[in-house]
Tab-separated table of C-alpha atoms in Angstrom:
chain	number	residue	atom	x	y	z
V	511	UNK	CA	8.552	19.518	-5.870
V	512	UNK	CA	9.047	17.413	-8.617
V	513	UNK	CA	5.840	16.069	-10.712
V	514	UNK	CA	5.001	12.857	-12.203
V	515	UNK	CA	2.460	11.158	-14.424
V	516	UNK	CA	1.867	7.345	-14.241
V	517	UNK	CA	1.666	5.921	-17.495
V	518	UNK	CA	0.357	2.116	-18.772
V	519	UNK	CA	3.247	-0.432	-19.267
V	520	UNK	CA	1.069	-3.072	-19.333
V	521	UNK	CA	-2.761	-3.499	-18.168
V	522	UNK	CA	-3.164	-6.932	-16.548
V	523	UNK	CA	-6.701	-8.204	-15.185
V	524	UNK	CA	-7.429	-8.566	-11.880
V	525	UNK	CA	-10.235	-9.422	-9.225
V	526	UNK	CA	-13.244	-6.848	-9.081
V	527	UNK	CA	-14.473	-8.052	-6.714
V	528	UNK	CA	-11.468	-7.363	-4.077
V	529	UNK	CA	-11.661	-3.820	-2.315
V	530	UNK	CA	-7.708	-3.933	-2.498
V	531	UNK	CA	-6.455	-2.775	0.730
V	532	UNK	CA	-2.804	-3.419	0.766
V	533	UNK	CA	-0.348	-5.017	-2.301
V	534	UNK	CA	3.218	-6.295	-2.094
V	535	UNK	CA	5.950	-8.247	-3.597
V	536	UNK	CA	8.496	-10.424	-2.321
V	537	UNK	CA	10.460	-11.228	-4.793
V	538	UNK	CA	8.763	-11.921	-8.359
V	539	UNK	CA	5.488	-12.844	-5.839
V	540	UNK	CA	2.570	-10.606	-5.046
V	541	UNK	CA	0.556	-10.573	-2.470
V	542	UNK	CA	-2.682	-8.994	-1.840
V	543	UNK	CA	-5.436	-7.736	0.749
V	544	UNK	CA	-8.121	-7.107	0.433
V	545	UNK	CA	-10.748	-5.358	3.073
V	546	UNK	CA	-14.244	-5.483	4.218
V	547	UNK	CA	-16.014	-7.280	6.997
V	548	UNK	CA	-16.930	-10.510	5.901
V	549	UNK	CA	-14.710	-10.265	2.374
V	550	UNK	CA	-11.075	-9.348	4.409
V	551	UNK	CA	-8.803	-11.657	2.616
V	552	UNK	CA	-4.555	-12.525	2.585
V	553	UNK	CA	-3.847	-13.467	-1.059
V	554	UNK	CA	-1.163	-14.205	-3.282
V	555	UNK	CA	-1.548	-13.345	-7.114
V	556	UNK	CA	-0.214	-14.910	-10.629
V	557	UNK	CA	0.909	-10.716	-11.420
V	558	UNK	CA	1.212	-12.078	-15.268
V	559	UNK	CA	-2.071	-12.628	-14.987
V	560	UNK	CA	-4.280	-11.831	-12.035
V	561	UNK	CA	-5.181	-14.909	-10.730
V	562	UNK	CA	-5.725	-15.448	-7.226
V	563	UNK	CA	-3.570	-18.602	-6.148
V	564	UNK	CA	-3.893	-18.858	-3.011
V	565	UNK	CA	-6.490	-16.894	0.059
V	566	UNK	CA	-6.629	-16.329	3.135
V	567	UNK	CA	-9.927	-15.359	5.066
V	568	UNK	CA	-9.717	-13.373	7.402
V	569	UNK	CA	-12.353	-13.629	10.277
V	570	UNK	CA	-15.310	-11.666	9.397
V	571	UNK	CA	-15.153	-9.254	12.980
V	572	UNK	CA	-11.930	-7.851	11.719
V	573	UNK	CA	-11.229	-5.812	8.355
V	574	UNK	CA	-8.222	-6.184	7.099
V	575	UNK	CA	-6.119	-2.753	6.081
V	576	UNK	CA	-2.497	-3.295	5.205
V	577	UNK	CA	-0.423	-5.738	4.727
V	578	UNK	CA	3.464	-5.970	3.752
V	579	UNK	CA	6.278	-8.845	3.569
V	580	UNK	CA	9.290	-9.106	5.995
V	581	UNK	CA	11.567	-11.618	6.814
V	582	UNK	CA	9.075	-14.308	5.125
V	583	UNK	CA	6.612	-13.170	7.250
V	584	UNK	CA	3.463	-11.584	5.651
V	585	UNK	CA	1.978	-8.625	8.225
V	586	UNK	CA	-1.182	-7.865	7.341
V	587	UNK	CA	-3.019	-5.488	9.458
V	588	UNK	CA	-6.724	-4.288	10.144
V	589	UNK	CA	-8.597	-1.080	10.600
V	590	UNK	CA	-10.319	-0.829	14.314
V	591	UNK	CA	-9.921	-4.046	15.669
V	592	UNK	CA	-6.471	-3.120	16.391
V	593	UNK	CA	-4.746	-5.795	15.646
V	594	UNK	CA	-1.915	-7.341	13.416
V	595	UNK	CA	-1.627	-10.678	11.798
V	596	UNK	CA	1.324	-12.755	10.844
V	597	UNK	CA	1.148	-15.248	8.238
V	598	UNK	CA	3.878	-18.245	7.051
V	599	UNK	CA	4.975	-16.937	3.322
V	600	UNK	CA	3.789	-20.178	1.630
V	601	UNK	CA	0.888	-21.480	3.664
V	602	UNK	CA	-0.600	-18.300	5.353
V	603	UNK	CA	-0.582	-20.303	8.434
V	604	UNK	CA	-1.065	-17.727	11.496
V	605	UNK	CA	1.905	-17.517	13.323
V	606	UNK	CA	1.041	-14.496	15.619
V	607	UNK	CA	-0.818	-11.943	16.228
V	608	UNK	CA	-0.074	-8.215	17.651
V	609	UNK	CA	-2.079	-5.621	19.009
V	610	UNK	CA	-1.128	-1.823	18.986
V	611	UNK	CA	-3.344	2.268	19.514
V	612	UNK	CA	-5.507	3.395	16.730
V	613	UNK	CA	-6.530	2.654	13.788
V	614	UNK	CA	-4.730	0.689	10.697
V	615	UNK	CA	-3.958	1.949	7.386
V	616	UNK	CA	-1.478	1.181	5.224
V	617	UNK	CA	1.784	-1.204	5.997
V	618	UNK	CA	5.390	-1.250	4.063
V	619	UNK	CA	8.774	-1.833	6.051
V	620	UNK	CA	12.216	-0.317	4.820
V	621	UNK	CA	14.264	-3.184	6.638
V	622	UNK	CA	14.579	-2.580	9.584
V	623	UNK	CA	11.016	-1.899	11.209
V	624	UNK	CA	7.326	-1.900	9.920
V	625	UNK	CA	5.857	1.329	8.655
V	626	UNK	CA	1.734	2.216	8.840
V	627	UNK	CA	-0.004	4.900	8.451
V	628	UNK	CA	-3.559	5.092	10.342
V	629	UNK	CA	-5.560	7.743	8.297
V	630	UNK	CA	-3.932	11.163	9.792
V	631	UNK	CA	-0.159	12.800	8.550
V	632	UNK	CA	2.104	10.421	10.560
V	633	UNK	CA	3.955	7.355	9.798
V	634	UNK	CA	4.903	5.255	12.981
V	635	UNK	CA	6.961	3.257	12.653
V	636	UNK	CA	7.308	-0.478	14.779
V	637	UNK	CA	9.574	-2.988	15.775
V	638	UNK	CA	8.651	-6.452	13.794
V	639	UNK	CA	9.120	-8.852	16.744
V	640	UNK	CA	6.755	-6.760	19.590
V	641	UNK	CA	4.621	-4.671	17.043
V	642	UNK	CA	5.696	-1.406	19.204
V	643	UNK	CA	5.874	2.054	18.146
V	644	UNK	CA	9.280	3.246	18.037
V	645	UNK	CA	9.207	6.909	16.207
V	646	UNK	CA	6.786	7.775	14.607
V	647	UNK	CA	7.659	11.685	11.694
V	648	UNK	CA	5.098	13.995	10.667
V	649	UNK	CA	4.293	14.148	6.618
V	650	UNK	CA	4.355	17.079	5.122
V	651	UNK	CA	4.730	19.168	1.450
V	652	UNK	CA	6.190	22.661	2.412
V	653	UNK	CA	4.488	23.600	5.246
V	654	UNK	CA	1.277	21.925	4.852
V	655	UNK	CA	0.810	18.748	6.455
V	656	UNK	CA	-0.904	15.823	4.005
V	657	UNK	CA	-2.802	13.562	5.479
V	658	UNK	CA	-5.592	11.006	4.560
V	659	UNK	CA	-2.223	8.671	3.847
V	660	UNK	CA	-3.243	4.961	2.945
V	661	UNK	CA	-1.886	2.252	1.087
V	662	UNK	CA	2.355	1.961	1.311
V	663	UNK	CA	4.794	0.241	-0.032
V	664	UNK	CA	8.919	1.299	-0.056
V	665	UNK	CA	10.767	2.303	-3.077
V	666	UNK	CA	14.927	2.763	-3.430
V	667	UNK	CA	14.684	4.649	0.151
V	668	UNK	CA	11.024	6.533	-0.204
V	669	UNK	CA	8.259	5.645	0.817
V	670	UNK	CA	5.273	6.389	-1.370
V	671	UNK	CA	1.683	7.148	-0.207
V	672	UNK	CA	-1.401	7.018	-1.896
V	673	UNK	CA	-3.843	9.420	-0.414
V	674	UNK	CA	-7.458	8.473	-0.084
V	675	UNK	CA	-9.636	9.274	-3.003
V	676	UNK	CA	-7.266	11.186	-4.579
V	677	UNK	CA	-5.699	10.009	-7.231
V	678	UNK	CA	-2.248	10.538	-6.602
V	679	UNK	CA	0.750	9.744	-4.786
V	680	UNK	CA	3.030	11.349	-2.432
V	681	UNK	CA	6.459	10.153	-2.122
V	682	UNK	CA	8.229	10.864	1.270
V	683	UNK	CA	11.140	11.233	2.670
V	684	UNK	CA	10.666	8.591	5.759
V	685	UNK	CA	13.363	10.245	8.173
V	686	UNK	CA	11.763	13.561	8.014
V	687	UNK	CA	8.318	13.260	6.991
V	688	UNK	CA	9.253	15.368	3.516
V	689	UNK	CA	7.532	14.727	0.565
V	690	UNK	CA	9.985	14.602	-2.087
V	691	UNK	CA	8.023	14.189	-5.492
V	692	UNK	CA	4.031	13.444	-6.265
V	693	UNK	CA	2.764	11.007	-8.256
V	694	UNK	CA	-0.330	11.085	-10.132
V	695	UNK	CA	-2.319	8.357	-11.307
V	696	UNK	CA	-5.788	10.445	-12.744
V	697	UNK	CA	-5.415	8.862	-16.760
V	698	UNK	CA	-5.560	5.177	-14.941
V	699	UNK	CA	-8.516	5.091	-12.798
V	700	UNK	CA	-9.974	6.979	-15.250
V	701	UNK	CA	-9.238	4.940	-18.072
V	702	UNK	CA	-11.297	2.091	-16.164
V	703	UNK	CA	-14.616	3.933	-15.767
V	704	UNK	CA	-15.942	2.621	-12.767
V	705	UNK	CA	-19.156	4.883	-11.744
V	706	UNK	CA	-18.072	3.853	-7.590
V	707	UNK	CA	-16.488	6.952	-4.998
V	708	UNK	CA	-15.060	4.865	-3.112
V	709	UNK	CA	-12.746	2.852	-6.383
V	710	UNK	CA	-9.434	4.718	-6.004
V	711	UNK	CA	-6.113	3.910	-6.144
V	712	UNK	CA	-5.330	1.830	-3.527
V	713	UNK	CA	-2.038	-0.362	-4.095
V	714	UNK	CA	1.370	-0.443	-5.051
V	715	UNK	CA	4.238	-2.640	-5.435
V	716	UNK	CA	7.394	-2.659	-6.353
V	717	UNK	CA	8.796	-5.162	-8.005
V	718	UNK	CA	12.774	-4.528	-6.879
V	719	UNK	CA	14.913	-6.944	-8.974
V	720	UNK	CA	13.410	-5.854	-12.200
V	721	UNK	CA	12.675	-2.084	-10.660
V	722	UNK	CA	8.813	-2.898	-11.489
V	723	UNK	CA	6.224	-0.387	-10.009
V	724	UNK	CA	2.287	-1.912	-10.195
V	725	UNK	CA	-0.871	0.238	-9.573
V	726	UNK	CA	-4.541	-0.816	-8.926
V	727	UNK	CA	-7.339	0.582	-6.486
V	728	UNK	CA	-10.678	-0.930	-3.976
V	729	UNK	CA	-12.600	-2.857	-6.632
V	730	UNK	CA	-10.661	-2.186	-10.077
V	731	UNK	CA	-10.721	-4.677	-13.065
V	732	UNK	CA	-7.419	-3.947	-14.096
V	733	UNK	CA	-3.236	-3.822	-12.580
V	734	UNK	CA	-0.924	-1.498	-13.922
V	735	UNK	CA	2.087	-1.664	-14.374
V	736	UNK	CA	3.648	1.896	-14.986
V	737	UNK	CA	6.161	4.230	-15.906
V	738	UNK	CA	7.028	7.749	-14.761
V	739	UNK	CA	7.014	10.420	-16.697
V	740	UNK	CA	8.261	13.655	-15.045
V	741	UNK	CA	6.127	17.079	-16.005
V	742	UNK	CA	8.233	19.384	-16.160
V	743	UNK	CA	7.137	23.254	-14.454
V	744	UNK	CA	6.074	25.598	-16.776
V	745	UNK	CA	6.857	29.398	-16.516
V	746	UNK	CA	3.484	31.204	-15.858
């Protein structure tokens, strides 16, 4: 499948204490979920400066994971608590709470359904109102299953998924689960010279109006606006 390299257009400051689990735009506004027990939160960031505009902390017993904004509500899932929290967009006031089976890793939506990853090779599709599971697809590159699917973003009809502990992003057809392209973000990670092996790529956000893509990671001191350069295949 086609391969691309993520090249930095702009580097933006980012809270290096944020164990990033989810990143998503709603119009020009940027939202973030951070994890770890006792450190989990939902935040709104200034996408120009990276400054935290406001935040709401999550109860210590929950390890927050992916986040998305759907129908004017912020949805945030948890790793092992099997809880999904729903917040009012402008205040982060809790408005609903749902349960689901299994782990929660990444979260996005396609305009109709929420899409959840759980660390396996599955993408799971949920009804936003009831949080009931509607279907799932197995993600594969050729015949090989691609597991460790983590933070998610929906971009121009594709699901983009970080692969945990790898510096690459799978671009996935949500109808079939087939990987249609790969994005290599290793140069961004390497430029930060981070010694912690858990400071991995784990944030994808797409500003649809301007078609800008932003990437960051767990405890990264920077967030990058990027452009993609296709890597041409060479004959052996």
